[in-house]
């Protein structure tokens, strides 16, 4: 079942095009929905994140995070809940994500693309503190989170927002301190074709597939670390 789910996420195949040597797509889809509702993949990511951090000599729970978002192009399956992102000139869904300073997933949720990043700070900050035991004290964000309201929403959760701004004289690509970690995490997801667009009918499924992708990525890194130290 899990191998079939990994194949869907990595290959980008529609559910109904499940390979013949894997379980029937209906069974895989139904079991995936059960796992997502039970928070199985969130628990996997949480445990793997702690192990990877300790393997690098870090504390199990981070004290800083990076919050960012990206917009996924809608498809006929997800078009009924899509919004228009004027900045990206794209209609679809927005993925709001928080990672630790190593790029490991902390929290994630999905909204229509017309939702402003600053309005999601309250929820994402609350979710971050929930999974880390309120260990996060600082979060790095881009200028889309500027304003008094997001600052106050984060502060209520015990988090200080630090807006990383572009240099005054920008020429070409500029690697911004800390913020690049979030961009790199999104780039890791580019390896998973199922996450290239919003192909799902349910936003919960979109979020769940991101946790699955991170779990697979982090598990591979953990095994590489174990084999390298053997």
PDB file of C-alpha atoms in Angstrom, residues 33-224:
ATOM      1  CA  UNK A  33      -7.563   8.841   3.199  1.00  0.00           C
ATOM      2  CA  UNK A  34      -7.659   6.843   6.438  1.00  0.00           C
ATOM      3  CA  UNK A  35      -3.948   7.444   7.030  1.00  0.00           C
ATOM      4  CA  UNK A  36      -4.292  11.169   6.312  1.00  0.00           C
ATOM      5  CA  UNK A  37      -7.269  11.582   8.662  1.00  0.00           C
ATOM      6  CA  UNK A  38      -5.388   9.704  11.390  1.00  0.00           C
ATOM      7  CA  UNK A  39      -2.365  12.000  11.048  1.00  0.00           C
ATOM      8  CA  UNK A  40      -0.040   9.086  10.262  1.00  0.00           C
ATOM      9  CA  UNK A  41       2.227  11.000   7.893  1.00  0.00           C
ATOM     10  CA  UNK A  42       2.432  14.036  10.183  1.00  0.00           C
ATOM     11  CA  UNK A  43       3.624  11.673  12.929  1.00  0.00           C
ATOM     12  CA  UNK A  44       6.197  10.128  10.576  1.00  0.00           C
ATOM     13  CA  UNK A  45       7.556  13.545   9.603  1.00  0.00           C
ATOM     14  CA  UNK A  46       7.701  14.606  13.267  1.00  0.00           C
ATOM     15  CA  UNK A  47       9.692  11.532  14.335  1.00  0.00           C
ATOM     16  CA  UNK A  48      12.025  11.646  11.334  1.00  0.00           C
ATOM     17  CA  UNK A  49      12.665  15.356  11.858  1.00  0.00           C
ATOM     18  CA  UNK A  50      13.721  14.746  15.450  1.00  0.00           C
ATOM     19  CA  UNK A  51      16.041  11.885  14.456  1.00  0.00           C
ATOM     20  CA  UNK A  52      17.669  13.889  11.663  1.00  0.00           C
ATOM     21  CA  UNK A  53      18.178  16.890  13.904  1.00  0.00           C
ATOM     22  CA  UNK A  54      19.760  14.825  16.666  1.00  0.00           C
ATOM     23  CA  UNK A  55      21.992  13.108  14.098  1.00  0.00           C
ATOM     24  CA  UNK A  56      23.372  16.560  13.259  1.00  0.00           C
ATOM     25  CA  UNK A  57      23.918  17.463  16.896  1.00  0.00           C
ATOM     26  CA  UNK A  58      20.814  19.653  17.144  1.00  0.00           C
ATOM     27  CA  UNK A  59      18.047  19.680  19.716  1.00  0.00           C
ATOM     28  CA  UNK A  60      15.037  17.525  18.749  1.00  0.00           C
ATOM     29  CA  UNK A  61      12.756  20.566  18.497  1.00  0.00           C
ATOM     30  CA  UNK A  62      13.870  23.753  16.709  1.00  0.00           C
ATOM     31  CA  UNK A  63      13.966  27.254  18.146  1.00  0.00           C
ATOM     32  CA  UNK A  64      13.592  28.936  14.738  1.00  0.00           C
ATOM     33  CA  UNK A  65      11.480  28.333  11.642  1.00  0.00           C
ATOM     34  CA  UNK A  66      11.039  29.618   8.109  1.00  0.00           C
ATOM     35  CA  UNK A  67       7.511  30.359   6.850  1.00  0.00           C
ATOM     36  CA  UNK A  68       6.726  30.710   3.156  1.00  0.00           C
ATOM     37  CA  UNK A  69       4.113  29.845   0.543  1.00  0.00           C
ATOM     38  CA  UNK A  70       3.809  28.795  -3.060  1.00  0.00           C
ATOM     39  CA  UNK A  71       0.929  28.648  -5.523  1.00  0.00           C
ATOM     40  CA  UNK A  72      -0.025  25.432  -7.314  1.00  0.00           C
ATOM     41  CA  UNK A  73      -1.790  25.720 -10.659  1.00  0.00           C
ATOM     42  CA  UNK A  74      -5.334  24.372 -10.517  1.00  0.00           C
ATOM     43  CA  UNK A  75      -6.676  21.511 -12.645  1.00  0.00           C
ATOM     44  CA  UNK A  76     -10.241  20.465 -13.528  1.00  0.00           C
ATOM     45  CA  UNK A  77     -10.298  18.360 -10.343  1.00  0.00           C
ATOM     46  CA  UNK A  78      -9.399  21.262  -8.040  1.00  0.00           C
ATOM     47  CA  UNK A  79     -10.789  24.207 -10.022  1.00  0.00           C
ATOM     48  CA  UNK A  80     -13.960  24.476  -7.940  1.00  0.00           C
ATOM     49  CA  UNK A  81     -11.949  25.653  -4.908  1.00  0.00           C
ATOM     50  CA  UNK A  82      -9.228  27.619  -6.709  1.00  0.00           C
ATOM     51  CA  UNK A  83      -8.466  31.297  -6.237  1.00  0.00           C
ATOM     52  CA  UNK A  84      -6.474  33.761  -8.338  1.00  0.00           C
ATOM     53  CA  UNK A  85      -3.023  34.803  -7.154  1.00  0.00           C
ATOM     54  CA  UNK A  86      -2.507  38.260  -8.646  1.00  0.00           C
ATOM     55  CA  UNK A  87       1.199  38.367  -7.783  1.00  0.00           C
ATOM     56  CA  UNK A  88       1.934  35.048  -9.516  1.00  0.00           C
ATOM     57  CA  UNK A  89      -0.791  35.552 -12.136  1.00  0.00           C
ATOM     58  CA  UNK A  90      -1.949  32.041 -11.506  1.00  0.00           C
ATOM     59  CA  UNK A  91      -5.236  30.403 -10.535  1.00  0.00           C
ATOM     60  CA  UNK A  92      -4.996  27.584  -8.069  1.00  0.00           C
ATOM     61  CA  UNK A  93      -4.256  26.720  -4.455  1.00  0.00           C
ATOM     62  CA  UNK A  94      -1.668  28.178  -2.103  1.00  0.00           C
ATOM     63  CA  UNK A  95       0.552  25.969   0.026  1.00  0.00           C
ATOM     64  CA  UNK A  96       1.481  27.658   3.319  1.00  0.00           C
ATOM     65  CA  UNK A  97       4.453  25.887   4.857  1.00  0.00           C
ATOM     66  CA  UNK A  98       6.754  26.187   7.854  1.00  0.00           C
ATOM     67  CA  UNK A  99      10.079  24.359   8.023  1.00  0.00           C
ATOM     68  CA  UNK A 100      12.939  24.307  10.515  1.00  0.00           C
ATOM     69  CA  UNK A 101      16.312  25.830   9.618  1.00  0.00           C
ATOM     70  CA  UNK A 102      17.377  22.508   8.083  1.00  0.00           C
ATOM     71  CA  UNK A 103      14.394  22.556   5.725  1.00  0.00           C
ATOM     72  CA  UNK A 104      12.398  19.818   7.439  1.00  0.00           C
ATOM     73  CA  UNK A 105       8.629  20.221   7.433  1.00  0.00           C
ATOM     74  CA  UNK A 106       6.921  21.487  10.591  1.00  0.00           C
ATOM     75  CA  UNK A 107       3.422  22.495   9.491  1.00  0.00           C
ATOM     76  CA  UNK A 108       1.478  22.946   6.278  1.00  0.00           C
ATOM     77  CA  UNK A 109      -2.016  23.872   5.160  1.00  0.00           C
ATOM     78  CA  UNK A 110      -3.791  24.626   1.900  1.00  0.00           C
ATOM     79  CA  UNK A 111      -5.990  27.596   0.947  1.00  0.00           C
ATOM     80  CA  UNK A 112      -7.304  29.156  -2.280  1.00  0.00           C
ATOM     81  CA  UNK A 113      -4.529  31.134  -3.991  1.00  0.00           C
ATOM     82  CA  UNK A 114      -6.221  34.479  -3.359  1.00  0.00           C
ATOM     83  CA  UNK A 115      -5.686  34.154   0.411  1.00  0.00           C
ATOM     84  CA  UNK A 116      -3.044  36.606   1.686  1.00  0.00           C
ATOM     85  CA  UNK A 117       0.034  35.140   3.358  1.00  0.00           C
ATOM     86  CA  UNK A 118      -0.246  37.478   6.356  1.00  0.00           C
ATOM     87  CA  UNK A 119      -3.734  36.229   7.204  1.00  0.00           C
ATOM     88  CA  UNK A 120      -2.445  32.673   7.613  1.00  0.00           C
ATOM     89  CA  UNK A 121       0.189  33.462  10.245  1.00  0.00           C
ATOM     90  CA  UNK A 122      -2.130  32.719  13.164  1.00  0.00           C
ATOM     91  CA  UNK A 123      -2.919  29.196  12.006  1.00  0.00           C
ATOM     92  CA  UNK A 124       0.554  28.252  10.827  1.00  0.00           C
ATOM     93  CA  UNK A 125       2.178  29.615  14.017  1.00  0.00           C
ATOM     94  CA  UNK A 126      -0.284  27.695  16.175  1.00  0.00           C
ATOM     95  CA  UNK A 127       0.405  24.473  14.258  1.00  0.00           C
ATOM     96  CA  UNK A 128       4.169  24.978  14.525  1.00  0.00           C
ATOM     97  CA  UNK A 129       4.023  25.402  18.288  1.00  0.00           C
ATOM     98  CA  UNK A 130       1.742  22.393  18.600  1.00  0.00           C
ATOM     99  CA  UNK A 131       4.175  20.007  16.894  1.00  0.00           C
ATOM    100  CA  UNK A 132       7.305  21.436  18.540  1.00  0.00           C
ATOM    101  CA  UNK A 133       6.029  21.812  22.088  1.00  0.00           C
ATOM    102  CA  UNK A 134       6.203  25.604  21.787  1.00  0.00           C
ATOM    103  CA  UNK A 135       9.962  25.569  21.274  1.00  0.00           C
ATOM    104  CA  UNK A 136      10.000  27.970  18.295  1.00  0.00           C
ATOM    105  CA  UNK A 137      10.833  31.553  19.243  1.00  0.00           C
ATOM    106  CA  UNK A 138      11.711  33.096  15.872  1.00  0.00           C
ATOM    107  CA  UNK A 139      10.322  32.756  12.340  1.00  0.00           C
ATOM    108  CA  UNK A 140      11.898  34.154   9.172  1.00  0.00           C
ATOM    109  CA  UNK A 141       9.433  35.380   6.528  1.00  0.00           C
ATOM    110  CA  UNK A 142       9.380  37.434   3.332  1.00  0.00           C
ATOM    111  CA  UNK A 143       7.845  40.869   2.804  1.00  0.00           C
ATOM    112  CA  UNK A 144       4.435  39.347   2.116  1.00  0.00           C
ATOM    113  CA  UNK A 145       4.087  38.930   5.884  1.00  0.00           C
ATOM    114  CA  UNK A 146       4.796  42.585   6.702  1.00  0.00           C
ATOM    115  CA  UNK A 147       2.288  44.320   8.964  1.00  0.00           C
ATOM    116  CA  UNK A 148       1.187  44.731  12.559  1.00  0.00           C
ATOM    117  CA  UNK A 149      -1.511  42.038  12.453  1.00  0.00           C
ATOM    118  CA  UNK A 150       0.752  39.096  11.470  1.00  0.00           C
ATOM    119  CA  UNK A 151       3.326  40.283  14.012  1.00  0.00           C
ATOM    120  CA  UNK A 152       0.692  40.233  16.745  1.00  0.00           C
ATOM    121  CA  UNK A 153      -0.723  36.866  15.628  1.00  0.00           C
ATOM    122  CA  UNK A 154       2.738  35.324  15.812  1.00  0.00           C
ATOM    123  CA  UNK A 155       3.551  36.967  19.119  1.00  0.00           C
ATOM    124  CA  UNK A 156       0.429  35.474  20.708  1.00  0.00           C
ATOM    125  CA  UNK A 157       1.962  32.081  19.932  1.00  0.00           C
ATOM    126  CA  UNK A 158       5.309  33.102  21.396  1.00  0.00           C
ATOM    127  CA  UNK A 159       6.982  33.645  18.016  1.00  0.00           C
ATOM    128  CA  UNK A 160       8.784  36.743  16.789  1.00  0.00           C
ATOM    129  CA  UNK A 161       8.464  37.347  13.027  1.00  0.00           C
ATOM    130  CA  UNK A 162      11.624  38.534  11.309  1.00  0.00           C
ATOM    131  CA  UNK A 163      11.000  39.914   7.811  1.00  0.00           C
ATOM    132  CA  UNK A 164      13.984  39.258   5.533  1.00  0.00           C
ATOM    133  CA  UNK A 165      13.964  42.052   2.964  1.00  0.00           C
ATOM    134  CA  UNK A 166      15.505  42.320  -0.461  1.00  0.00           C
ATOM    135  CA  UNK A 167      18.645  44.443  -0.721  1.00  0.00           C
ATOM    136  CA  UNK A 168      18.016  47.952  -1.992  1.00  0.00           C
ATOM    137  CA  UNK A 169      20.031  47.424  -5.180  1.00  0.00           C
ATOM    138  CA  UNK A 170      18.895  44.048  -6.458  1.00  0.00           C
ATOM    139  CA  UNK A 171      20.537  42.725  -9.603  1.00  0.00           C
ATOM    140  CA  UNK A 172      19.717  39.216 -10.734  1.00  0.00           C
ATOM    141  CA  UNK A 173      19.213  36.350  -8.294  1.00  0.00           C
ATOM    142  CA  UNK A 174      19.926  37.178  -4.656  1.00  0.00           C
ATOM    143  CA  UNK A 175      20.271  34.475  -2.009  1.00  0.00           C
ATOM    144  CA  UNK A 176      18.441  35.855   1.025  1.00  0.00           C
ATOM    145  CA  UNK A 177      19.546  34.822   4.525  1.00  0.00           C
ATOM    146  CA  UNK A 178      17.412  32.055   6.047  1.00  0.00           C
ATOM    147  CA  UNK A 179      14.603  32.499   3.526  1.00  0.00           C
ATOM    148  CA  UNK A 180      16.431  30.341   0.988  1.00  0.00           C
ATOM    149  CA  UNK A 181      15.811  27.343   3.249  1.00  0.00           C
ATOM    150  CA  UNK A 182      12.075  27.503   2.601  1.00  0.00           C
ATOM    151  CA  UNK A 183      12.619  27.930  -1.141  1.00  0.00           C
ATOM    152  CA  UNK A 184      14.894  24.897  -1.137  1.00  0.00           C
ATOM    153  CA  UNK A 185      12.225  22.813   0.610  1.00  0.00           C
ATOM    154  CA  UNK A 186       9.746  23.747  -2.105  1.00  0.00           C
ATOM    155  CA  UNK A 187      12.375  22.805  -4.689  1.00  0.00           C
ATOM    156  CA  UNK A 188      12.699  19.365  -3.103  1.00  0.00           C
ATOM    157  CA  UNK A 189       9.003  18.861  -3.763  1.00  0.00           C
ATOM    158  CA  UNK A 190       9.606  19.485  -7.474  1.00  0.00           C
ATOM    159  CA  UNK A 191      10.919  15.918  -7.645  1.00  0.00           C
ATOM    160  CA  UNK A 192       7.396  14.704  -6.890  1.00  0.00           C
ATOM    161  CA  UNK A 193       5.352  15.130 -10.045  1.00  0.00           C
ATOM    162  CA  UNK A 194       2.053  14.707  -8.242  1.00  0.00           C
ATOM    163  CA  UNK A 195       2.801  17.973  -6.426  1.00  0.00           C
ATOM    164  CA  UNK A 196       3.605  19.965  -9.587  1.00  0.00           C
ATOM    165  CA  UNK A 197      -0.060  21.040  -9.816  1.00  0.00           C
ATOM    166  CA  UNK A 198      -3.140  20.732  -7.641  1.00  0.00           C
ATOM    167  CA  UNK A 199      -4.632  17.502  -8.955  1.00  0.00           C
ATOM    168  CA  UNK A 200      -6.752  16.650  -5.912  1.00  0.00           C
ATOM    169  CA  UNK A 201     -10.413  17.295  -5.195  1.00  0.00           C
ATOM    170  CA  UNK A 202      -9.809  17.730  -1.458  1.00  0.00           C
ATOM    171  CA  UNK A 203      -7.348  20.231   0.079  1.00  0.00           C
ATOM    172  CA  UNK A 204      -6.686  17.751   2.897  1.00  0.00           C
ATOM    173  CA  UNK A 205      -5.375  15.288   0.318  1.00  0.00           C
ATOM    174  CA  UNK A 206      -3.025  17.931  -1.116  1.00  0.00           C
ATOM    175  CA  UNK A 207      -1.611  18.598   2.346  1.00  0.00           C
ATOM    176  CA  UNK A 208      -1.359  14.896   3.084  1.00  0.00           C
ATOM    177  CA  UNK A 209       0.597  14.190  -0.097  1.00  0.00           C
ATOM    178  CA  UNK A 210       3.115  16.890   0.873  1.00  0.00           C
ATOM    179  CA  UNK A 211       3.655  15.175   4.222  1.00  0.00           C
ATOM    180  CA  UNK A 212       4.086  11.856   2.402  1.00  0.00           C
ATOM    181  CA  UNK A 213       6.684  13.380   0.086  1.00  0.00           C
ATOM    182  CA  UNK A 214       8.618  14.846   3.007  1.00  0.00           C
ATOM    183  CA  UNK A 215       8.430  11.563   4.917  1.00  0.00           C
ATOM    184  CA  UNK A 216       9.936   9.685   1.955  1.00  0.00           C
ATOM    185  CA  UNK A 217      12.654  12.308   1.508  1.00  0.00           C
ATOM    186  CA  UNK A 218      13.566  12.378   5.194  1.00  0.00           C
ATOM    187  CA  UNK A 219      13.510   8.588   5.496  1.00  0.00           C
ATOM    188  CA  UNK A 220      15.976   8.307   2.597  1.00  0.00           C
ATOM    189  CA  UNK A 221      18.280  10.839   4.275  1.00  0.00           C
ATOM    190  CA  UNK A 222      18.111   9.001   7.561  1.00  0.00           C
ATOM    191  CA  UNK A 223      19.024   5.691   5.897  1.00  0.00           C
ATOM    192  CA  UNK A 224      21.897   7.352   4.025  1.00  0.00           C
TER     193      UNK A 224
END
